[in-house]
Coordinates of C-alpha atoms in Angstrom, one line a residue:
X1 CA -6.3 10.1 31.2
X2 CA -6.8 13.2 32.4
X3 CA -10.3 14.2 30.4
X4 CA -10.2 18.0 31.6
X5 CA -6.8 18.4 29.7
X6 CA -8.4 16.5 26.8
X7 CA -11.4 18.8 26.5
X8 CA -8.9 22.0 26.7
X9 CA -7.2 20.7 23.4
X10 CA -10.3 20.7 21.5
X11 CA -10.9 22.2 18.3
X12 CA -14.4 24.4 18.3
X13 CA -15.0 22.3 15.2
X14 CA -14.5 19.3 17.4
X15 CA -16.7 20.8 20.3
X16 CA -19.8 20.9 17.6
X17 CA -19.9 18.2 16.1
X18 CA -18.9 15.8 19.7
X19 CA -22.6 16.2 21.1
X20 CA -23.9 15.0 18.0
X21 CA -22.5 11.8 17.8
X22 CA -24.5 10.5 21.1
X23 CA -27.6 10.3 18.5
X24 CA -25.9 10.2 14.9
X25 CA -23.3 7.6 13.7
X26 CA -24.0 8.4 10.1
X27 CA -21.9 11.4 8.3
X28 CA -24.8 13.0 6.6
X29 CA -26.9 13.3 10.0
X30 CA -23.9 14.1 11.6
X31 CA -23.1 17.2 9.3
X32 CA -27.1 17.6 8.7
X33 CA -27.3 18.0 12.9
X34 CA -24.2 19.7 13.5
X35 CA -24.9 22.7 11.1
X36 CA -21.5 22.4 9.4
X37 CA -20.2 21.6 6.8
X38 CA -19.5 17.9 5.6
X39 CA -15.5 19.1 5.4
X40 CA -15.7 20.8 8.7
X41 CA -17.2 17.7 10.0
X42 CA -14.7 15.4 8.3
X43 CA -11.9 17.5 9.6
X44 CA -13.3 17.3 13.0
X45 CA -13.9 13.4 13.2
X46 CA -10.1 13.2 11.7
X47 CA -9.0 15.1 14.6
X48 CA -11.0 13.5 17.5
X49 CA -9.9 9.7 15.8
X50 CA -6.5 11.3 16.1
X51 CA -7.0 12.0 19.6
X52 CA -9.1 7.7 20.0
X53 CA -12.3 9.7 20.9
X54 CA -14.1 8.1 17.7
X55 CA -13.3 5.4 15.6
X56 CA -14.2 6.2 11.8
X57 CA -15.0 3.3 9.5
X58 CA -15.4 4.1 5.2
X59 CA -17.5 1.2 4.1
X60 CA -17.2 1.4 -0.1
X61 CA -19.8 -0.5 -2.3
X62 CA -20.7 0.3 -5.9
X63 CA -23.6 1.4 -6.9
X64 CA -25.9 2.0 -9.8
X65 CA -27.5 5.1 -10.8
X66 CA -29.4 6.8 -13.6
X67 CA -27.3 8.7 -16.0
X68 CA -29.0 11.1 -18.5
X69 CA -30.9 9.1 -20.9
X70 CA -32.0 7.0 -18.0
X71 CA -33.8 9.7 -16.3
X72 CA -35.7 10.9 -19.4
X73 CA -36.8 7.6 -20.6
X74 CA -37.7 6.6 -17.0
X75 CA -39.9 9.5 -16.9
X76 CA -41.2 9.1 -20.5
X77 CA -41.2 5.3 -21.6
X78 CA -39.0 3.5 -23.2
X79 CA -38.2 4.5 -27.0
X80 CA -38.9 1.0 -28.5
X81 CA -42.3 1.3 -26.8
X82 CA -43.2 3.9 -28.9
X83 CA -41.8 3.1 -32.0
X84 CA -43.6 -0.6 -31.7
X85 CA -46.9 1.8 -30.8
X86 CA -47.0 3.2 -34.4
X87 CA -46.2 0.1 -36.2
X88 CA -49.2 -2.5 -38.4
X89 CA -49.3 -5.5 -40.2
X90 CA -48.2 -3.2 -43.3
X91 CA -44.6 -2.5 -44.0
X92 CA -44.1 1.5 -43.2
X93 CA -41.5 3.8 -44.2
X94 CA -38.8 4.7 -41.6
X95 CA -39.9 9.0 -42.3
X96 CA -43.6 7.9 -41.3
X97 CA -42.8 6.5 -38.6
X98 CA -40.3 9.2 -37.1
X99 CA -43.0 11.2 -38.0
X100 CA -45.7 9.3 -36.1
X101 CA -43.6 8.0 -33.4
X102 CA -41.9 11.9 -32.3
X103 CA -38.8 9.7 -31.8
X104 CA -35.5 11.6 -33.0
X105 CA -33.8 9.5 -36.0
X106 CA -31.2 8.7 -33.9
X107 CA -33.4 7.0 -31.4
X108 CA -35.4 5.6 -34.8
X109 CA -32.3 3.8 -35.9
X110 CA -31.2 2.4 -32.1
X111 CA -34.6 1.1 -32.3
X112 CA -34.6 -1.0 -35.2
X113 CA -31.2 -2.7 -34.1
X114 CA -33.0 -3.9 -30.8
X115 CA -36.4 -4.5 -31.6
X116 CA -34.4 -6.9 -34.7
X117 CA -32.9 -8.5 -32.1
X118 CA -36.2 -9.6 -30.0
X119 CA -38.1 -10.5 -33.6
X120 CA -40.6 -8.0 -32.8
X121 CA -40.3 -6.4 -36.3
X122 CA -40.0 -7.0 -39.6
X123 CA -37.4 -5.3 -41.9
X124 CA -37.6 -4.8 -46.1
X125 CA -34.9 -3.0 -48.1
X126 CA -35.8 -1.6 -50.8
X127 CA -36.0 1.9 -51.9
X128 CA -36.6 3.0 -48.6
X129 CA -35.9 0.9 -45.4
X130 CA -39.8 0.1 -44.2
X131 CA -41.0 -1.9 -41.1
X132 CA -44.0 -4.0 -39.9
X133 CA -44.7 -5.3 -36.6
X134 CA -44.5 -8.9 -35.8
X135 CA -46.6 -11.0 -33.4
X136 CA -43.7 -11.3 -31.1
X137 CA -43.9 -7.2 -31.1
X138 CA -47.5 -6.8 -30.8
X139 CA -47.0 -9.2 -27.3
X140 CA -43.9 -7.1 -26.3
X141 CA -46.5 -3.7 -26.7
X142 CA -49.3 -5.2 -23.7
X143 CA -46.7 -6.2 -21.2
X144 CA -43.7 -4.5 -19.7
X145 CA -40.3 -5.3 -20.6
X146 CA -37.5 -6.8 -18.1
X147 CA -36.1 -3.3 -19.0
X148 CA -38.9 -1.5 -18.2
X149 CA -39.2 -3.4 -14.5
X150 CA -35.2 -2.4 -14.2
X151 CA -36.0 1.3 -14.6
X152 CA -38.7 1.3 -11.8
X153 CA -36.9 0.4 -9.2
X154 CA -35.6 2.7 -6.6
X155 CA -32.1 4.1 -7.2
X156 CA -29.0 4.0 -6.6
X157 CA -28.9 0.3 -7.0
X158 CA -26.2 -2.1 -4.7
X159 CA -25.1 -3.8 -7.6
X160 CA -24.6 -6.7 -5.2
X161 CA -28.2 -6.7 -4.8
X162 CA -29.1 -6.9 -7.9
X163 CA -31.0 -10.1 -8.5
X164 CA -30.4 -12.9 -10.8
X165 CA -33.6 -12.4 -13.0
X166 CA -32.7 -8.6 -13.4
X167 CA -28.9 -9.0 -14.6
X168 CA -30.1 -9.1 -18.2
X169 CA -32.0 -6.0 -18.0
X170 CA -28.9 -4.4 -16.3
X171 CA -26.6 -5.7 -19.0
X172 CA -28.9 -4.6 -21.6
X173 CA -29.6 -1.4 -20.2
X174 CA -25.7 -0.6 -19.8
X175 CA -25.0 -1.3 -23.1
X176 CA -27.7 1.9 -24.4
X177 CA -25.8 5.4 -24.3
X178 CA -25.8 7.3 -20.9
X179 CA -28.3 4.9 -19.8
X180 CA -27.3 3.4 -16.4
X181 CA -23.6 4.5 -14.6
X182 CA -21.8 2.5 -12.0
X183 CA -20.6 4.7 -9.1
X184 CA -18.3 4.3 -5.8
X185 CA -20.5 5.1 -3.1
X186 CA -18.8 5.8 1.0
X187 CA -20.7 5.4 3.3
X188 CA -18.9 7.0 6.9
X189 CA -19.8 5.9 10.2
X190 CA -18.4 7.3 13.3
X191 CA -18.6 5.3 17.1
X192 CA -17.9 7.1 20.5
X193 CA -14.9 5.0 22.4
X194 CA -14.4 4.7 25.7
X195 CA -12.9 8.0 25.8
X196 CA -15.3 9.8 23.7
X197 CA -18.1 8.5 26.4
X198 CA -16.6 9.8 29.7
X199 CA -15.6 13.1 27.5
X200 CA -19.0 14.3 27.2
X201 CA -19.6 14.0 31.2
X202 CA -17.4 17.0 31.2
X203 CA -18.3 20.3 30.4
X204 CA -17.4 21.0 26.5
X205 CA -19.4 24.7 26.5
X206 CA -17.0 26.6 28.6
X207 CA -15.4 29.5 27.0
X208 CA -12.1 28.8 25.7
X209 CA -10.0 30.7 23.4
X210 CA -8.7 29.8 20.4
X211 CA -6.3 31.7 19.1
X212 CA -4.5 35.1 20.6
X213 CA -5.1 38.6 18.2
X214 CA -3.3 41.7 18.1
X215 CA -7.0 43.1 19.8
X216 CA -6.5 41.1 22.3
X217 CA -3.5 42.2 23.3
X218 CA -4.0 45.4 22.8
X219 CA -7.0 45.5 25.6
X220 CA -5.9 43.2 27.5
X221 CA -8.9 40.4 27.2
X222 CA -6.1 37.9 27.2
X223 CA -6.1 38.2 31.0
X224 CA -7.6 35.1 33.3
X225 CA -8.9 33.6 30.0
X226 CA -8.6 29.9 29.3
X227 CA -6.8 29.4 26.1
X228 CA -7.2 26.0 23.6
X229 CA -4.1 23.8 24.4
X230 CA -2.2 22.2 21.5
X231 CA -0.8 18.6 21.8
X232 CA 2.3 18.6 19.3
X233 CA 2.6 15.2 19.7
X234 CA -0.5 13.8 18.8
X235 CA -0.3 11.6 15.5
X236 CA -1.6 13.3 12.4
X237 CA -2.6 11.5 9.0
X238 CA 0.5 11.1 6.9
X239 CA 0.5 13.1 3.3
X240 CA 2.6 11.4 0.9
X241 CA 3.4 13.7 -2.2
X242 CA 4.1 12.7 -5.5
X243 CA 7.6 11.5 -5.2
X244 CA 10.3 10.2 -8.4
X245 CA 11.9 6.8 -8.1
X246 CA 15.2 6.9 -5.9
X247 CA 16.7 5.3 -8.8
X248 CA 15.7 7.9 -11.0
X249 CA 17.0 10.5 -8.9
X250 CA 20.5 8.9 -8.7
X251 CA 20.3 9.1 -12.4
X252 CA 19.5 12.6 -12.6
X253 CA 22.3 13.4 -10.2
X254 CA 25.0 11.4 -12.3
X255 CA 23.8 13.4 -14.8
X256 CA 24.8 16.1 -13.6
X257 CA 27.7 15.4 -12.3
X258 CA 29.0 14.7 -15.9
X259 CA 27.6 17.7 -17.6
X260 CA 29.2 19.6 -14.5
X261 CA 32.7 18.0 -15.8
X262 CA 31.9 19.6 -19.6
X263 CA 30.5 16.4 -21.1
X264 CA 27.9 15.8 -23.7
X265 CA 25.0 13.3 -22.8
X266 CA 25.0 10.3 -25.8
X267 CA 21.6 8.6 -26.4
X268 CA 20.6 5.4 -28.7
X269 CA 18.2 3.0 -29.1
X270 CA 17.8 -0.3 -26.7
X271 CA 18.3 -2.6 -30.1
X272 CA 21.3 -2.4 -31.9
X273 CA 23.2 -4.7 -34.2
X274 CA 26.3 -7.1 -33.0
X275 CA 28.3 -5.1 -35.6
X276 CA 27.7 -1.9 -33.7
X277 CA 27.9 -3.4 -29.8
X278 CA 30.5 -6.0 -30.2
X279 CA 32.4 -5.9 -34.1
X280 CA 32.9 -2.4 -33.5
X281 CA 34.7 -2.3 -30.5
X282 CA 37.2 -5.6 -31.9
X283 CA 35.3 -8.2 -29.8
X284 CA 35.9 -11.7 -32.0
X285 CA 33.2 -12.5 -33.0
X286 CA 33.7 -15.9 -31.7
X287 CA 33.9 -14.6 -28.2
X288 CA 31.5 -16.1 -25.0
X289 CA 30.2 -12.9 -24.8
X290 CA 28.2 -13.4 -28.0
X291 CA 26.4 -16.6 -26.8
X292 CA 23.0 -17.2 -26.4
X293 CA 23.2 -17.7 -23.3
X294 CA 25.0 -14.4 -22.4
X295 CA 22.8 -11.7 -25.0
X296 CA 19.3 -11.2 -25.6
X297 CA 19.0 -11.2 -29.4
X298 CA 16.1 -10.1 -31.4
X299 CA 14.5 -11.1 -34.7
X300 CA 15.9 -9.4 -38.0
X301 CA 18.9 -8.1 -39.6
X302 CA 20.6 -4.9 -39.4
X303 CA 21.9 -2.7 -42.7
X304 CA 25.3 -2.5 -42.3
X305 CA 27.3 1.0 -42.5
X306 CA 29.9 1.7 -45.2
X307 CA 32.6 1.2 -42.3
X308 CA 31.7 -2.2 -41.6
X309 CA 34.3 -3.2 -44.6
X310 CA 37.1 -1.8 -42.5
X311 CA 35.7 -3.4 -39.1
X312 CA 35.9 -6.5 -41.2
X313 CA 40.0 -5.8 -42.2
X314 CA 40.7 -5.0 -38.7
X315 CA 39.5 -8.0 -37.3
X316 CA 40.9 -10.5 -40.2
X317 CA 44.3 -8.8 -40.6
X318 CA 44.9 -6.0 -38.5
X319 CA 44.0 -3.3 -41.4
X320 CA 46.2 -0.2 -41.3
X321 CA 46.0 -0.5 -37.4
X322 CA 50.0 -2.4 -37.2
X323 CA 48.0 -5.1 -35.5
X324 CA 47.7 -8.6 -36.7
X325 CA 43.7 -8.6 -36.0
X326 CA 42.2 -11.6 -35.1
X327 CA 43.7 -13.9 -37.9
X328 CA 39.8 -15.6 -39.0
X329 CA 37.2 -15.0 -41.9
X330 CA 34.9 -12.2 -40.5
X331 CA 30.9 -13.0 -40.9
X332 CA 28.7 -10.5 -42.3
X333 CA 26.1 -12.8 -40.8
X334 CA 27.2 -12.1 -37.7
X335 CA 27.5 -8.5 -38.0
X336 CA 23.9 -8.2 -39.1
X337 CA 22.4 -10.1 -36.1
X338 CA 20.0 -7.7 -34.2
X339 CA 20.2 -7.7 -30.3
X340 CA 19.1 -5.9 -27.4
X341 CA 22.7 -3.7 -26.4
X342 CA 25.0 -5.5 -23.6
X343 CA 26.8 -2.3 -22.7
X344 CA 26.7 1.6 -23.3
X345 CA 30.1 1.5 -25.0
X346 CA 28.2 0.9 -28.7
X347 CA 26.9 4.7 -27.8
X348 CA 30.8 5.6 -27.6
X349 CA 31.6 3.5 -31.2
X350 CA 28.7 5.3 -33.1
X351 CA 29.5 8.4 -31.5
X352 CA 33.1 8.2 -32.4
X353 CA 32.5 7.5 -36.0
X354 CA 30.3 10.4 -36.1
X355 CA 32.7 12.7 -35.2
X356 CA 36.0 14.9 -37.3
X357 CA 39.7 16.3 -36.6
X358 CA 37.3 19.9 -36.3
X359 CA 35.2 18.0 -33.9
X360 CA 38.5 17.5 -31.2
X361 CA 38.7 17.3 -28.1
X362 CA 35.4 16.1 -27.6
X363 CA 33.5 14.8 -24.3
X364 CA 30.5 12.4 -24.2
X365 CA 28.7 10.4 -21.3
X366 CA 25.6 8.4 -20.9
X367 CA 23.7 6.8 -18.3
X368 CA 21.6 4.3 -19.6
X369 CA 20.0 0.7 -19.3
X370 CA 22.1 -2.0 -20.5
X371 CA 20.9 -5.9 -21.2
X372 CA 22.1 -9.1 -20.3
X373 CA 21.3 -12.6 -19.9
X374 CA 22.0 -13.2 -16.3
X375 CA 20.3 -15.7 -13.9
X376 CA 18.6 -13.4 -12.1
X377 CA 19.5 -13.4 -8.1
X378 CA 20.2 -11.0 -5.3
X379 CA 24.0 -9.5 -7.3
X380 CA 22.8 -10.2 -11.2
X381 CA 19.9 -8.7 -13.1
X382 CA 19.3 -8.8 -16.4
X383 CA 18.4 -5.5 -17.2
X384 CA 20.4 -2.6 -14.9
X385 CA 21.7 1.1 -15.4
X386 CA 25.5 1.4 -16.7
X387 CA 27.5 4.9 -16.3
X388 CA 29.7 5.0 -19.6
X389 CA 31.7 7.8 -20.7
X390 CA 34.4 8.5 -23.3
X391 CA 37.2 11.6 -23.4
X392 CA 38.5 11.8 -27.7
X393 CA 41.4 14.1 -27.4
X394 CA 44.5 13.8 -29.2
X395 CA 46.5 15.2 -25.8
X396 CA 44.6 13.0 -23.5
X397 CA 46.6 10.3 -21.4
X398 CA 46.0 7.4 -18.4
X399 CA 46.5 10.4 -16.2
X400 CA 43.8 12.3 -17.5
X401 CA 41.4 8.8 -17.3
X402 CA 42.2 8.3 -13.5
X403 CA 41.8 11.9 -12.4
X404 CA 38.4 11.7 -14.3
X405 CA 37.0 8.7 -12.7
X406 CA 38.3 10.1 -9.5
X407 CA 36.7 13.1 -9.8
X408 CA 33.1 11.2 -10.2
X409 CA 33.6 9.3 -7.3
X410 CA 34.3 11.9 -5.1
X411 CA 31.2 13.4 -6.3
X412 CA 29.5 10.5 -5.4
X413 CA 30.6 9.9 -1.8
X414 CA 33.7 7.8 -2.1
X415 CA 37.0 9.6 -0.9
X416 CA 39.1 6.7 -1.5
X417 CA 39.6 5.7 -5.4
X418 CA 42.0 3.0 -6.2
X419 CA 42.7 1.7 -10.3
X420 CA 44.3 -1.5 -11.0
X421 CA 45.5 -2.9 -14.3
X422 CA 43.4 -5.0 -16.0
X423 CA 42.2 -7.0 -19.7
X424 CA 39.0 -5.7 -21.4
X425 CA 39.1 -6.7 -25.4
X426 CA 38.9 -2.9 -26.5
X427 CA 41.1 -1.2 -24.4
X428 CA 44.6 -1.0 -23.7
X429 CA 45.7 -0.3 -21.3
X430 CA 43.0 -1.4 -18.8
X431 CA 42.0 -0.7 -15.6
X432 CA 39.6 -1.9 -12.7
X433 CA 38.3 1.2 -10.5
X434 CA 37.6 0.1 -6.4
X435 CA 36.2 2.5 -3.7
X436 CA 36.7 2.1 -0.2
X437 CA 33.4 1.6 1.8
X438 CA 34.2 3.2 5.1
X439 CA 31.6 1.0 6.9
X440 CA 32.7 -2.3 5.4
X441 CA 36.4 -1.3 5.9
X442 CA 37.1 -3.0 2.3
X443 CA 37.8 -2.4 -1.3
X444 CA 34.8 -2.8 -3.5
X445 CA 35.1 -2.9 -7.4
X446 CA 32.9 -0.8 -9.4
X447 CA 33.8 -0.5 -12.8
X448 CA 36.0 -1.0 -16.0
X449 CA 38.4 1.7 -17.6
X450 CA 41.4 2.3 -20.5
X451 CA 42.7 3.4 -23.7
X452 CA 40.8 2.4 -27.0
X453 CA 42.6 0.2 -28.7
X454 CA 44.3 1.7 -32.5
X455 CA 41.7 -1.2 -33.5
X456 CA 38.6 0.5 -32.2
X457 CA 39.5 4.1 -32.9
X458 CA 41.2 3.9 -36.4
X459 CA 38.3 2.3 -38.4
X460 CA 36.2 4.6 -36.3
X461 CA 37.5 8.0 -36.7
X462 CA 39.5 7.2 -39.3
X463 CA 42.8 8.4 -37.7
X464 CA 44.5 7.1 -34.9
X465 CA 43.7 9.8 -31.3
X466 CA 43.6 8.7 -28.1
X467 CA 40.3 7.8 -26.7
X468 CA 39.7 7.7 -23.0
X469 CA 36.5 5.1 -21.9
X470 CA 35.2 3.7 -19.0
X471 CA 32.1 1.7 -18.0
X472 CA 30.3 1.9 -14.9
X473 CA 27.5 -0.2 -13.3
X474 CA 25.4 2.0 -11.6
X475 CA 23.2 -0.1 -9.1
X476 CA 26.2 -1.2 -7.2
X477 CA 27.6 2.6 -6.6
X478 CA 24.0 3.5 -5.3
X479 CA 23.3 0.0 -3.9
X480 CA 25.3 1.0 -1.1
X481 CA 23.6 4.6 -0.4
X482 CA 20.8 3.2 0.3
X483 CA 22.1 0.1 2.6
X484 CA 20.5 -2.6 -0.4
X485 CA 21.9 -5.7 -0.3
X486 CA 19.7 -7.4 -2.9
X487 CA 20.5 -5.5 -6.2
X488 CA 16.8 -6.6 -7.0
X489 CA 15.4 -4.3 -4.6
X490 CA 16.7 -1.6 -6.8
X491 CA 13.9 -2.0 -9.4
X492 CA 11.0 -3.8 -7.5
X493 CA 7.6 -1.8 -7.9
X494 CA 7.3 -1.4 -4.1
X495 CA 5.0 1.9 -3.5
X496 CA 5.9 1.4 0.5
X497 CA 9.5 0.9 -0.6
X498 CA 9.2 4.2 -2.7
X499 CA 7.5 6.1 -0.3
X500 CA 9.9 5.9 2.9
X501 CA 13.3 5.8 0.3
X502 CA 15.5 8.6 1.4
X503 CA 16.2 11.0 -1.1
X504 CA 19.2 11.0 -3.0
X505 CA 21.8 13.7 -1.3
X506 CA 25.2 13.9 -1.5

């Protein structure tokens, strides 16, 4: 290493504090020596570790120090001492002996509670609260209390030095108001290399210049002057900002993307009832979905809404719909079971049944968690983000659904959108949405689509309209973004993971 170039790239901060360090390993002597300040000198030490002149080792140990309280009553006795000092074999009044005593009643009362405690004192209630010493007290008055021997010790205290015999004292002592604090103490030590040794053979008093001025210039001084040199490739600390989840920004940008398109944002509650996630939108109520083993359900029952009589026809007989239904007895039972929601869609039923013919056409989205009882592994999680959105529009079409969904995808990265028809319980038609990763060179399916079925809508709304839906799980459209192949990765509370997480830009 060339140590002449070396001493040309130091900071005058650095040239201060270098010489020091031949003597002084210890931060305060350091900046005490030096002249600086302890900043300067911990800005200098960063920058010469930087450069593997010094090593810098933070050694952190807690310690104990006096807080308020235990500064005056180190100084002026403890309070019990002089409340035991005033006391006789007669019982006295607690205003004689505040009196007497120059204690505050605050300190009269905290007295009383811990002299009880050691039986130094005797306590009558009557009329007024009086006290008499004991014999226990009048020993406790000639010799000096565990506490007392705590408080004359030197602080701060290691607290890993504190010995066995004075724990009790300590824990006594900590539990009295501003009394005692425990504190983080650093201590800083700083150690010449190998490099920081042969630097100081060379001549670190030369004139060099730091930085060029408009005066310089101007004059000329500039000329045959030896200026600092700058190594922009040395490391420097890294500064990590406060930073939101990449998930959370994906979120945020779906968000958008939706109220971009016109749509309203739908919100609801995690816990809803089977009538509103699964009778609503015509799923039988005897379907697999509804299992244990499928749905996370909760203790209680849910109050049912004046519709839930025409849910009930729908799914018996059809109702009004011109559909046959599900031909079996529906269960109020099983409507009012409570459960955590499987999919977004019960935002879409309870926002449909909200809404009126004045209310048309209408737009809503969501983007919100979802629950499911999945063996979790590296494709399946049981709690995960779902993109859900429904278009309620009397002129609306399969046409109007695709270019929709088409539209959000391109928004998200993916160029080519394909639908194919497919069998969802609530919808028809149906439709599976797949994007073409053009890494993977393959189709990859990301979602379910349709029609409401007259059997959602109708009991609903009340009228037959065409209703437009789709549901979306997020993690694996932004799975791929961020090249995760364990959809568990997605969630994990990884700081590192967080920190060095691209941003979300698209």
């Amino acid at each position: 290493m060339d140590l002449q170039k070396l001493s040309l790239k130091l900071h005058p901060l650095e040239r201060q504090v270098l010489p020091v360090l031949t003597k002084e390993t210890e931060l305060g002597a350091i900046t005490k020596k030096s002249g600086l300040q302890e900043i300067e000198v911990m800005r200098a030490l960063q920058w010469l570790e930087n450069k593997e002149i010094v090593s810098v080792h933070t050694e952190k140990k807690k310690v104990v120090q006096l807080d308020r309280n235990g500064i005056k009553y180190k100084r002026e006795g403890l309070p019990e001492k002089a409340f035991l000092a005033v006391l006789s074999d007669e019982f006295k009044g607690l205003n004689v002996i505040t009196k007497k005593s120059k204690l505050s009643r605050e300190e009269v009362n905290a007295c009383i509670g811990l002299l009880k405690r050691k039986v130094a004192i005797e306590v009558q209630n009557g009329d007024v609260l009086s006290v008499k010493i004991t014999n226990q007290g009048k020993k406790l008055i000639g010799m000096p209390s565990f506490e007392e021997q705590f408080l004359a010790k030197e602080f701060p205290l290691d607290i890993l030095l504190i010995k066995d015999i004075d724990k009790h004292a300590f824990d006594e002592l900590k539990k009295r108001k501003e009394f005692l604090k425990v504190e983080e103490q650093k201590t800083v030590t700083v150690m010449l290399t190998e490099i920081g040794h042969k630097l100081l053979t060379t001549n670190l008093t030369h004139d060099v210049i730091n930085r060029l001025t408009p005066a310089m210039l101007k004059t000329g001084s500039w000329k045959n002057k030896e200026f600092r040199a700058y190594d922009i490739e040395i490391n420097v600390p890294k500064i990590y900002p406060g930073k939101k989840h990449f998930v959370t920004e994906a979120v945020e940008y779906i968000t958008q993307i939706w109220l971009d398109m016109g749509f309203k944002e739908m919100s609801g509650g995690y816990v809803q009832s089977a009538f509103w996630d699964l009778d609503a939108l015509f799923v039988p109520q005897d379907h697999p979905a509804r299992e244990m083993q499928d749905t996370f359900y909760v203790e209680g029952k849910a109050i049912l809404p004046p519709l839930w009589t025409k849910v009930k026809e729908v799914h018996e007989n059809g109702g009004d719909t011109g559909s046959t239904g599900w031909q079996y007895t529906f269960s109020q039972e099983e409507s009012e079971k409570v459960l955590l929601r499987t999919h977004t869609t019960v935002l879409s039923a309870r926002t449909i049944s909200n809404l009126t013919k004045v209310d048309l056409p209408a737009k809503f989205f969501s983007v919100g968690k979802v629950f499911r009882n999945e063996t979790l592994d590296w494709k399946h999680l049981f709690e995960f983000y779902q993109v859900e959105g429904i278009v309620v529009d009397p002129h609306a079409n399969l046409k109007h659904l695709k270019g929709y969904l088409t539209q959000f995808y391109k928004k998200m990265g993916f160029d080519k959108v394909r639908m194919r028809p497919a069998h969802f319980p609530y919808t028809e038609p149906s439709l599976e949405v797949d994007v073409f990763h053009p890494v993977k060179k393959e189709w990859i399916e990301l979602g379910g689509a349709g029609i409401f079925r007259p059997e959602v809508v109708k009991p609903l709304l009340g009228f037959d309209c065409p209703v437009l839906a789709w549901g979306q799980g997020m993690g694996r459209i932004i799975a791929e973004y961020w090249n995760i192949t364990d959809i568990r990765d997605l969630y994990k509370n990884d700081l590192k993971q967080i920190r060095n997480m691209k941003s979300w830009l698209k």
